[in-house]
Each structure stands twice: as structure tokens, then as C-alpha cells.
Amino acid sequence: MTSTASIQTVGIIGAGTMGNGIAQACAAAGLDVVMVDISEQATAKGLASIAGSFDRLIKKDKLTEADKTAALARIRTGIDYALLDTAQLVIEAATENLALKLKILQQVDERVGPDVILASNTSSISITRLAAATGRADRFIGMHFFNPVPMMALVEVIRGLQTSDATHDAVRSLAERVGKTPISVRNAPGFVVNRILVPMINEAFFVLAEGVATAEDIDEGMKLGTNQPIGPLALADLIGLDVCLSVMEVYLEEFGDSKYRPCPLLREYVAAGRLGRKTRHGVYSY
């Protein structure tokens, strides 16, 4: 069984925002990284993002040029899953789409050795469901990093129904090794953070829709009253109102509890194409 001491190379499927962020954190911690995506253009873009992030840390005197050079030298990229043959842990960080993740995980499962741990960075899909698509459900786990990965300390380590203690312990230790603080979570819709966060955002939309306060005052109240760095409505714009809506719809379907009903105002904003920062207009204009 793979242990944290034996994990020296981490494979990452996906070179997007989450994938390259995870790659950066692993490489900075001294691990070798193999980052795979569907095109050389995608991996080049991911590598450029990592270099840019390192440059920002250098400007803040949190990293040296030598550290950057050494970390980048530990990252290999490509489009062939054969590159994963050297990895002891493979983290899937593809788009949040069940069919796509199942396809990737089945292909990786067939490719890598029997002792390799497979993990998914999913923020919403059942770990038990994903694990069932592989032949190693006991060596499958959720490893949910938060965006932006280099800055956010938390990793949710999510156990599926058949995840072994050894797998859980190895991945939890690895999270600590790359400078993160892990929390152990049982598989359930939304896990812990999003299960609490997204309904709070949804309730902020109800308060706004009912005219209890303006968007600005709702956000100011939550920032000053609960010591949050950003208000829930501004955070929704950052996340994407369509993402918030889809998560609430998943909760409503999975739990069958009316407390998870999406606010009609949230639905209306999404229907209007007001999705937040990415469309320059959500609750606020950008």
C-alpha cells in the first residue's frame, strides 16, 4: 500500500486553475509533478500560470528565484497518460462534469499500477460514485483543494464508502506535507464547506429579494458581523451565480429537503445571464 513516505511523484489530470494550483503547491513542497491535459497548449498555459504565481511570491519576498527555478524543474507536462507511470498518487482535477471524470478515472485506473492512489478534486460529485468506476475503491479518495490553491490552506479529505484507513492516512499526511491543513470528511453532497457556504449565499439572496437590506448592506453586515473577508453576495459573484444555483439544485435533489430550494431571484439573475464577475454583471457590476 502506498504511504505518504513513498509518495514522491504526484500526477495531476488537468492544467486549469485548480490543476496548476495543485501542481504548484506540490512542486514547491519538493515533490515531483506530472501535469497532463488534452493539449500542449493547455499544459503550456498551466505552466505559465504557475511561473506567474511564483513571480508574485518573489515580489512579496516569500520565495527566491532559486526556489522558483527548482520547483519548475520538478514539473513535467504532456498529453499522454503514460507519463503517469512514475506517480504514486494521481489527482484528477478536470472540469466538474460526472461523465468526463468517470471517463478519465477509468482510463487512469487501467493505466497506473495497482498500488497507486487515485484522488479527485471534485467539489460536489460523490466520491463513492467515482470510486465505483475504478478497480481500486479502497485506494480512491476525495482531495478537495480550494481556489486559489497556493493561498488557501484547506484541503477536504473525503472518504468514500470503501476508502481504506491507509489511503485516508496517506493522503491526509501528504496534504500536510504540501503545506495544507486537512479536515477529514465523510462522503455527502457538498461535503462540509460548500454544504454550509452555498445555502448561506442562497439565504443572502432571499434577504435581498425581500428588501430587508441592500446588497451592499447585506455584505457589509456579514463582513463586520461575522468577520468574513468578503460578503456572501460578492462571493457569489466571484464563484459564479450559475455555479451557486447548480449546487443548490443538487442539494435539493440529493437531500429532498425544501430548505435547499434555490432563491427565485438567484434563478432570475442566472436566466438573465448575470452570472457575476465572469460576465461583468451579477449582483454587482464590474
CSV table of C-alpha atoms in Angstrom, one decimal:
chain,number,residue,atom,x,y,z
A,1,MET,CA,0.0,0.0,0.0
A,2,THR,CA,1.3,3.5,-0.9
A,3,SER,CA,2.3,5.5,2.1
A,4,THR,CA,3.0,9.2,2.3
A,5,ALA,CA,6.7,8.5,2.7
A,6,SER,CA,6.7,6.6,-0.6
A,7,ILE,CA,4.8,9.4,-2.5
A,8,GLN,CA,7.5,11.4,-4.4
A,9,THR,CA,5.7,11.9,-7.7
A,10,VAL,CA,2.2,13.2,-8.0
A,11,GLY,CA,0.3,13.0,-11.2
A,12,ILE,CA,-2.3,15.7,-12.0
A,13,ILE,CA,-5.0,15.4,-14.6
A,14,GLY,CA,-5.9,18.9,-15.7
A,15,ALA,CA,-3.7,22.0,-16.1
A,16,GLY,CA,-6.5,24.6,-15.5
A,17,THR,CA,-6.9,26.8,-12.4
A,18,MET,CA,-7.2,24.0,-9.9
A,19,GLY,CA,-4.8,21.6,-11.6
A,20,ASN,CA,-1.9,24.1,-12.0
A,21,GLY,CA,-2.5,25.4,-8.4
A,22,ILE,CA,-2.2,21.8,-7.0
A,23,ALA,CA,0.9,21.3,-9.2
A,24,GLN,CA,2.4,24.5,-7.8
A,25,ALA,CA,1.8,23.5,-4.2
A,26,CYS,CA,3.3,20.0,-4.7
A,27,ALA,CA,6.4,21.2,-6.6
A,28,ALA,CA,7.0,24.0,-4.1
A,29,ALA,CA,7.0,21.3,-1.3
A,30,GLY,CA,9.7,19.3,-3.1
A,31,LEU,CA,7.5,16.7,-4.8
A,32,ASP,CA,7.9,15.8,-8.5
A,33,VAL,CA,4.9,16.5,-10.6
A,34,VAL,CA,3.5,15.3,-13.8
A,35,MET,CA,0.7,17.5,-15.2
A,36,VAL,CA,-1.4,16.1,-18.0
A,37,ASP,CA,-4.1,17.7,-20.2
A,38,ILE,CA,-5.7,17.2,-23.6
A,39,SER,CA,-3.3,19.6,-25.4
A,40,GLU,CA,0.2,21.0,-25.2
A,41,GLN,CA,-1.4,24.5,-25.4
A,42,ALA,CA,-3.3,23.7,-22.2
A,43,THR,CA,-0.3,22.4,-20.3
A,44,ALA,CA,1.8,25.4,-21.5
A,45,LYS,CA,-0.8,27.8,-20.2
A,46,GLY,CA,-0.9,26.0,-16.9
A,47,LEU,CA,2.8,26.1,-16.6
A,48,ALA,CA,2.8,29.8,-17.4
A,49,SER,CA,0.3,30.4,-14.6
A,50,ILE,CA,2.5,28.6,-12.1
A,51,ALA,CA,5.5,30.7,-13.2
A,52,GLY,CA,3.5,33.9,-12.8
A,53,SER,CA,2.3,32.8,-9.4
A,54,PHE,CA,5.9,32.1,-8.3
A,55,ASP,CA,6.9,35.6,-9.6
A,56,ARG,CA,4.2,37.2,-7.4
A,57,LEU,CA,5.5,35.4,-4.4
A,58,ILE,CA,9.1,36.5,-5.2
A,59,LYS,CA,7.9,40.2,-5.3
A,60,LYS,CA,6.4,39.6,-1.8
A,61,ASP,CA,9.7,38.1,-0.6
A,62,LYS,CA,8.0,34.8,0.1
A,63,LEU,CA,10.1,32.9,-2.5
A,64,THR,CA,13.5,33.2,-4.1
A,65,GLU,CA,14.4,32.9,-7.8
A,66,ALA,CA,16.3,29.8,-7.0
A,67,ASP,CA,13.2,28.3,-5.3
A,68,LYS,CA,11.2,29.1,-8.4
A,69,THR,CA,13.7,27.5,-10.8
A,70,ALA,CA,14.0,24.4,-8.6
A,71,ALA,CA,10.2,24.0,-8.3
A,72,LEU,CA,9.5,24.5,-12.1
A,73,ALA,CA,12.2,21.9,-12.8
A,74,ARG,CA,10.2,19.4,-10.8
A,75,ILE,CA,7.2,19.7,-13.1
A,76,ARG,CA,6.8,17.7,-16.3
A,77,THR,CA,3.9,18.2,-18.6
A,78,GLY,CA,2.3,16.3,-21.5
A,79,ILE,CA,-0.8,14.8,-23.1
A,80,ASP,CA,0.0,11.1,-22.7
A,81,TYR,CA,-1.2,9.2,-19.7
A,82,ALA,CA,1.9,7.1,-20.0
A,83,LEU,CA,3.6,9.9,-18.1
A,84,LEU,CA,1.7,8.9,-15.0
A,85,ASP,CA,3.6,5.6,-14.8
A,86,THR,CA,6.1,7.2,-12.3
A,87,ALA,CA,3.4,8.6,-10.0
A,88,GLN,CA,2.3,7.1,-6.6
A,89,LEU,CA,-0.7,9.4,-6.4
A,90,VAL,CA,-2.8,10.7,-9.2
A,91,ILE,CA,-5.2,13.6,-8.6
A,92,GLU,CA,-8.0,14.2,-11.1
A,93,ALA,CA,-8.7,18.0,-11.4
A,94,ALA,CA,-10.8,18.1,-14.6
A,95,THR,CA,-13.9,20.1,-15.2
A,96,GLU,CA,-16.8,19.4,-12.7
A,97,ASN,CA,-18.6,17.0,-15.1
A,98,LEU,CA,-19.5,13.5,-13.9
A,99,ALA,CA,-19.3,11.8,-17.3
A,100,LEU,CA,-15.9,13.4,-18.0
A,101,LYS,CA,-14.5,12.5,-14.6
A,102,LEU,CA,-15.7,8.9,-14.9
A,103,LYS,CA,-14.1,8.5,-18.3
A,104,ILE,CA,-10.7,10.0,-17.1
A,105,LEU,CA,-10.7,7.9,-13.9
A,106,GLN,CA,-11.4,4.6,-15.8
A,107,GLN,CA,-8.6,5.4,-18.2
A,108,VAL,CA,-6.1,6.2,-15.4
A,109,ASP,CA,-7.2,3.2,-13.4
A,110,GLU,CA,-6.3,0.9,-16.3
A,111,ARG,CA,-3.0,2.7,-16.9
A,112,VAL,CA,-1.4,3.0,-13.4
A,113,GLY,CA,-0.1,0.3,-11.1
A,114,PRO,CA,-2.3,-1.4,-8.5
A,115,ASP,CA,-0.8,0.4,-5.5
A,116,VAL,CA,-1.3,3.9,-6.9
A,117,ILE,CA,-3.8,6.0,-5.0
A,118,LEU,CA,-6.4,7.8,-7.1
A,119,ALA,CA,-7.9,11.1,-5.9
A,120,SER,CA,-10.5,13.5,-7.2
A,121,ASN,CA,-10.5,17.3,-6.6
A,122,THR,CA,-14.3,17.3,-7.1
A,123,SER,CA,-16.2,19.9,-5.1
A,124,SER,CA,-19.6,18.2,-5.4
A,125,ILE,CA,-19.6,14.8,-7.0
A,126,SER,CA,-19.9,11.7,-4.9
A,127,ILE,CA,-16.6,10.1,-4.1
A,128,THR,CA,-18.3,6.7,-3.7
A,129,ARG,CA,-19.8,7.1,-7.2
A,130,LEU,CA,-16.4,8.0,-8.7
A,131,ALA,CA,-14.6,5.2,-6.8
A,132,ALA,CA,-17.0,2.6,-8.1
A,133,ALA,CA,-15.9,3.3,-11.7
A,134,THR,CA,-12.4,2.1,-10.8
A,135,GLY,CA,-11.0,-1.2,-9.7
A,136,ARG,CA,-9.5,0.3,-6.5
A,137,ALA,CA,-12.3,1.8,-4.4
A,138,ASP,CA,-10.2,1.2,-1.3
A,139,ARG,CA,-7.5,3.3,-2.8
A,140,PHE,CA,-9.7,6.1,-4.0
A,141,ILE,CA,-10.4,9.3,-2.1
A,142,GLY,CA,-11.5,12.9,-2.5
A,143,MET,CA,-8.9,15.6,-2.2
A,144,HIS,CA,-10.8,18.9,-2.4
A,145,PHE,CA,-8.4,21.9,-2.6
A,146,PHE,CA,-9.8,25.4,-2.5
A,147,ASN,CA,-9.2,28.2,-5.0
A,148,PRO,CA,-6.7,29.8,-5.2
A,149,VAL,CA,-4.8,26.7,-4.2
A,150,PRO,CA,-1.4,28.4,-3.5
A,151,MET,CA,-3.1,30.8,-1.0
A,152,MET,CA,-5.9,28.7,0.6
A,153,ALA,CA,-4.8,26.4,3.4
A,154,LEU,CA,-7.7,24.0,3.5
A,155,VAL,CA,-8.0,20.5,1.9
A,156,GLU,CA,-11.1,18.4,2.5
A,157,VAL,CA,-10.0,14.8,2.5
A,158,ILE,CA,-13.2,12.9,1.7
A,159,ARG,CA,-13.7,9.2,2.3
A,160,GLY,CA,-15.9,7.2,0.0
A,161,LEU,CA,-17.8,4.2,1.4
A,162,GLN,CA,-14.8,1.8,0.7
A,163,THR,CA,-11.8,4.2,1.2
A,164,SER,CA,-9.3,2.4,3.4
A,165,ASP,CA,-7.8,3.9,6.6
A,166,ALA,CA,-4.3,3.5,4.9
A,167,THR,CA,-5.4,5.6,1.9
A,168,HIS,CA,-7.0,8.2,4.1
A,169,ASP,CA,-4.0,8.5,6.4
A,170,ALA,CA,-1.5,8.7,3.4
A,171,VAL,CA,-3.5,11.4,1.7
A,172,ARG,CA,-4.1,13.4,4.8
A,173,SER,CA,-0.3,13.3,5.6
A,174,LEU,CA,0.5,14.3,2.1
A,175,ALA,CA,-1.8,17.4,2.3
A,176,GLU,CA,0.2,18.4,5.4
A,177,ARG,CA,3.4,17.8,3.6
A,178,VAL,CA,2.4,20.3,0.8
A,179,GLY,CA,1.6,22.9,3.5
A,180,LYS,CA,-2.1,22.5,3.7
A,181,THR,CA,-4.4,21.9,6.7
A,182,PRO,CA,-6.6,18.8,6.0
A,183,ILE,CA,-10.0,18.1,7.5
A,184,SER,CA,-11.5,14.6,7.3
A,185,VAL,CA,-14.9,14.4,5.7
A,186,ARG,CA,-17.4,11.6,5.1
A,187,ASN,CA,-18.9,11.4,1.6
A,188,ALA,CA,-22.0,13.5,1.4
A,189,PRO,CA,-23.4,16.2,-1.0
A,190,GLY,CA,-21.3,19.3,-0.8
A,191,PHE,CA,-19.0,17.8,1.8
A,192,VAL,CA,-18.5,20.3,4.6
A,193,VAL,CA,-17.6,23.8,3.4
A,194,ASN,CA,-19.8,24.1,0.4
A,195,ARG,CA,-22.7,22.4,2.3
A,196,ILE,CA,-22.6,25.3,4.7
A,197,LEU,CA,-21.4,28.1,2.4
A,198,VAL,CA,-23.8,27.8,-0.6
A,199,PRO,CA,-27.0,27.8,1.5
A,200,MET,CA,-25.7,30.9,3.3
A,201,ILE,CA,-25.3,32.6,-0.1
A,202,ASN,CA,-28.7,31.4,-1.1
A,203,GLU,CA,-30.2,32.9,2.1
A,204,ALA,CA,-28.5,36.2,1.3
A,205,PHE,CA,-30.4,36.3,-2.0
A,206,PHE,CA,-33.7,35.7,-0.1
A,207,VAL,CA,-32.8,38.6,2.2
A,208,LEU,CA,-32.0,40.8,-0.9
A,209,ALA,CA,-35.2,39.7,-2.7
A,210,GLU,CA,-37.4,40.5,0.3
A,211,GLY,CA,-35.9,44.0,0.5
A,212,VAL,CA,-34.6,43.5,4.1
A,213,ALA,CA,-31.4,45.4,3.1
A,214,THR,CA,-29.4,46.5,0.1
A,215,ALA,CA,-26.8,44.2,-1.4
A,216,GLU,CA,-24.1,46.5,-0.1
A,217,ASP,CA,-25.5,46.5,3.4
A,218,ILE,CA,-26.0,42.7,3.5
A,219,ASP,CA,-22.4,42.2,2.5
A,220,GLU,CA,-21.1,44.9,4.9
A,221,GLY,CA,-23.2,43.3,7.7
A,222,MET,CA,-21.8,39.8,7.2
A,223,LYS,CA,-18.2,41.1,6.9
A,224,LEU,CA,-18.4,43.2,10.1
A,225,GLY,CA,-20.8,41.0,12.0
A,226,THR,CA,-19.1,37.6,11.3
A,227,ASN,CA,-15.6,38.7,10.4
A,228,GLN,CA,-15.7,37.3,6.9
A,229,PRO,CA,-13.3,38.9,4.4
A,230,ILE,CA,-16.0,39.1,1.7
A,231,GLY,CA,-19.8,39.4,1.8
A,232,PRO,CA,-21.9,36.5,0.6
A,233,LEU,CA,-23.3,38.3,-2.5
A,234,ALA,CA,-19.9,39.5,-3.6
A,235,LEU,CA,-18.6,36.0,-3.0
A,236,ALA,CA,-21.5,34.6,-5.2
A,237,ASP,CA,-20.4,36.9,-8.0
A,238,LEU,CA,-16.8,35.6,-7.6
A,239,ILE,CA,-17.9,32.0,-7.6
A,240,GLY,CA,-20.4,32.4,-10.4
A,241,LEU,CA,-24.2,32.7,-9.8
A,242,ASP,CA,-24.8,29.7,-12.2
A,243,VAL,CA,-22.4,27.6,-10.1
A,244,CYS,CA,-24.2,28.6,-6.9
A,245,LEU,CA,-27.6,27.8,-8.5
A,246,SER,CA,-26.5,24.4,-9.8
A,247,VAL,CA,-25.1,23.4,-6.4
A,248,MET,CA,-28.3,24.3,-4.6
A,249,GLU,CA,-30.3,22.3,-7.2
A,250,VAL,CA,-28.0,19.3,-6.4
A,251,TYR,CA,-28.7,19.7,-2.7
A,252,LEU,CA,-32.4,19.9,-3.3
A,253,GLU,CA,-32.4,16.8,-5.4
A,254,GLU,CA,-30.0,14.8,-3.2
A,255,PHE,CA,-31.5,15.7,0.2
A,256,GLY,CA,-35.1,16.1,-0.8
A,257,ASP,CA,-35.4,18.9,1.7
A,258,SER,CA,-37.1,22.2,0.9
A,259,LYS,CA,-34.6,24.2,2.9
A,260,TYR,CA,-32.3,23.8,-0.1
A,261,ARG,CA,-34.7,25.4,-2.6
A,262,PRO,CA,-32.9,28.0,-4.7
A,263,CYS,CA,-34.0,31.6,-4.3
A,264,PRO,CA,-36.1,32.7,-7.3
A,265,LEU,CA,-34.0,35.9,-7.5
A,266,LEU,CA,-30.9,33.8,-8.0
A,267,ARG,CA,-32.7,31.8,-10.7
A,268,GLU,CA,-33.7,35.1,-12.4
A,269,TYR,CA,-30.2,36.5,-12.4
A,270,VAL,CA,-28.9,33.3,-14.0
A,271,ALA,CA,-31.7,33.3,-16.6
A,272,ALA,CA,-30.7,36.9,-17.4
A,273,GLY,CA,-27.1,35.9,-18.0
A,274,ARG,CA,-26.0,37.9,-14.9
A,275,LEU,CA,-23.5,35.3,-13.7
A,276,GLY,CA,-21.1,37.5,-11.7
A,277,ARG,CA,-17.6,38.6,-12.4
A,278,LYS,CA,-17.1,36.4,-15.4
A,279,THR,CA,-19.9,38.2,-17.3
A,280,ARG,CA,-19.1,41.6,-15.6
A,281,HIS,CA,-22.6,41.7,-14.1
A,282,GLY,CA,-24.1,39.7,-11.3
A,283,VAL,CA,-25.4,41.2,-8.1
A,284,TYR,CA,-22.9,43.9,-8.7
A,285,SER,CA,-21.5,45.4,-11.9
A,286,TYR,CA,-17.8,45.0,-12.8
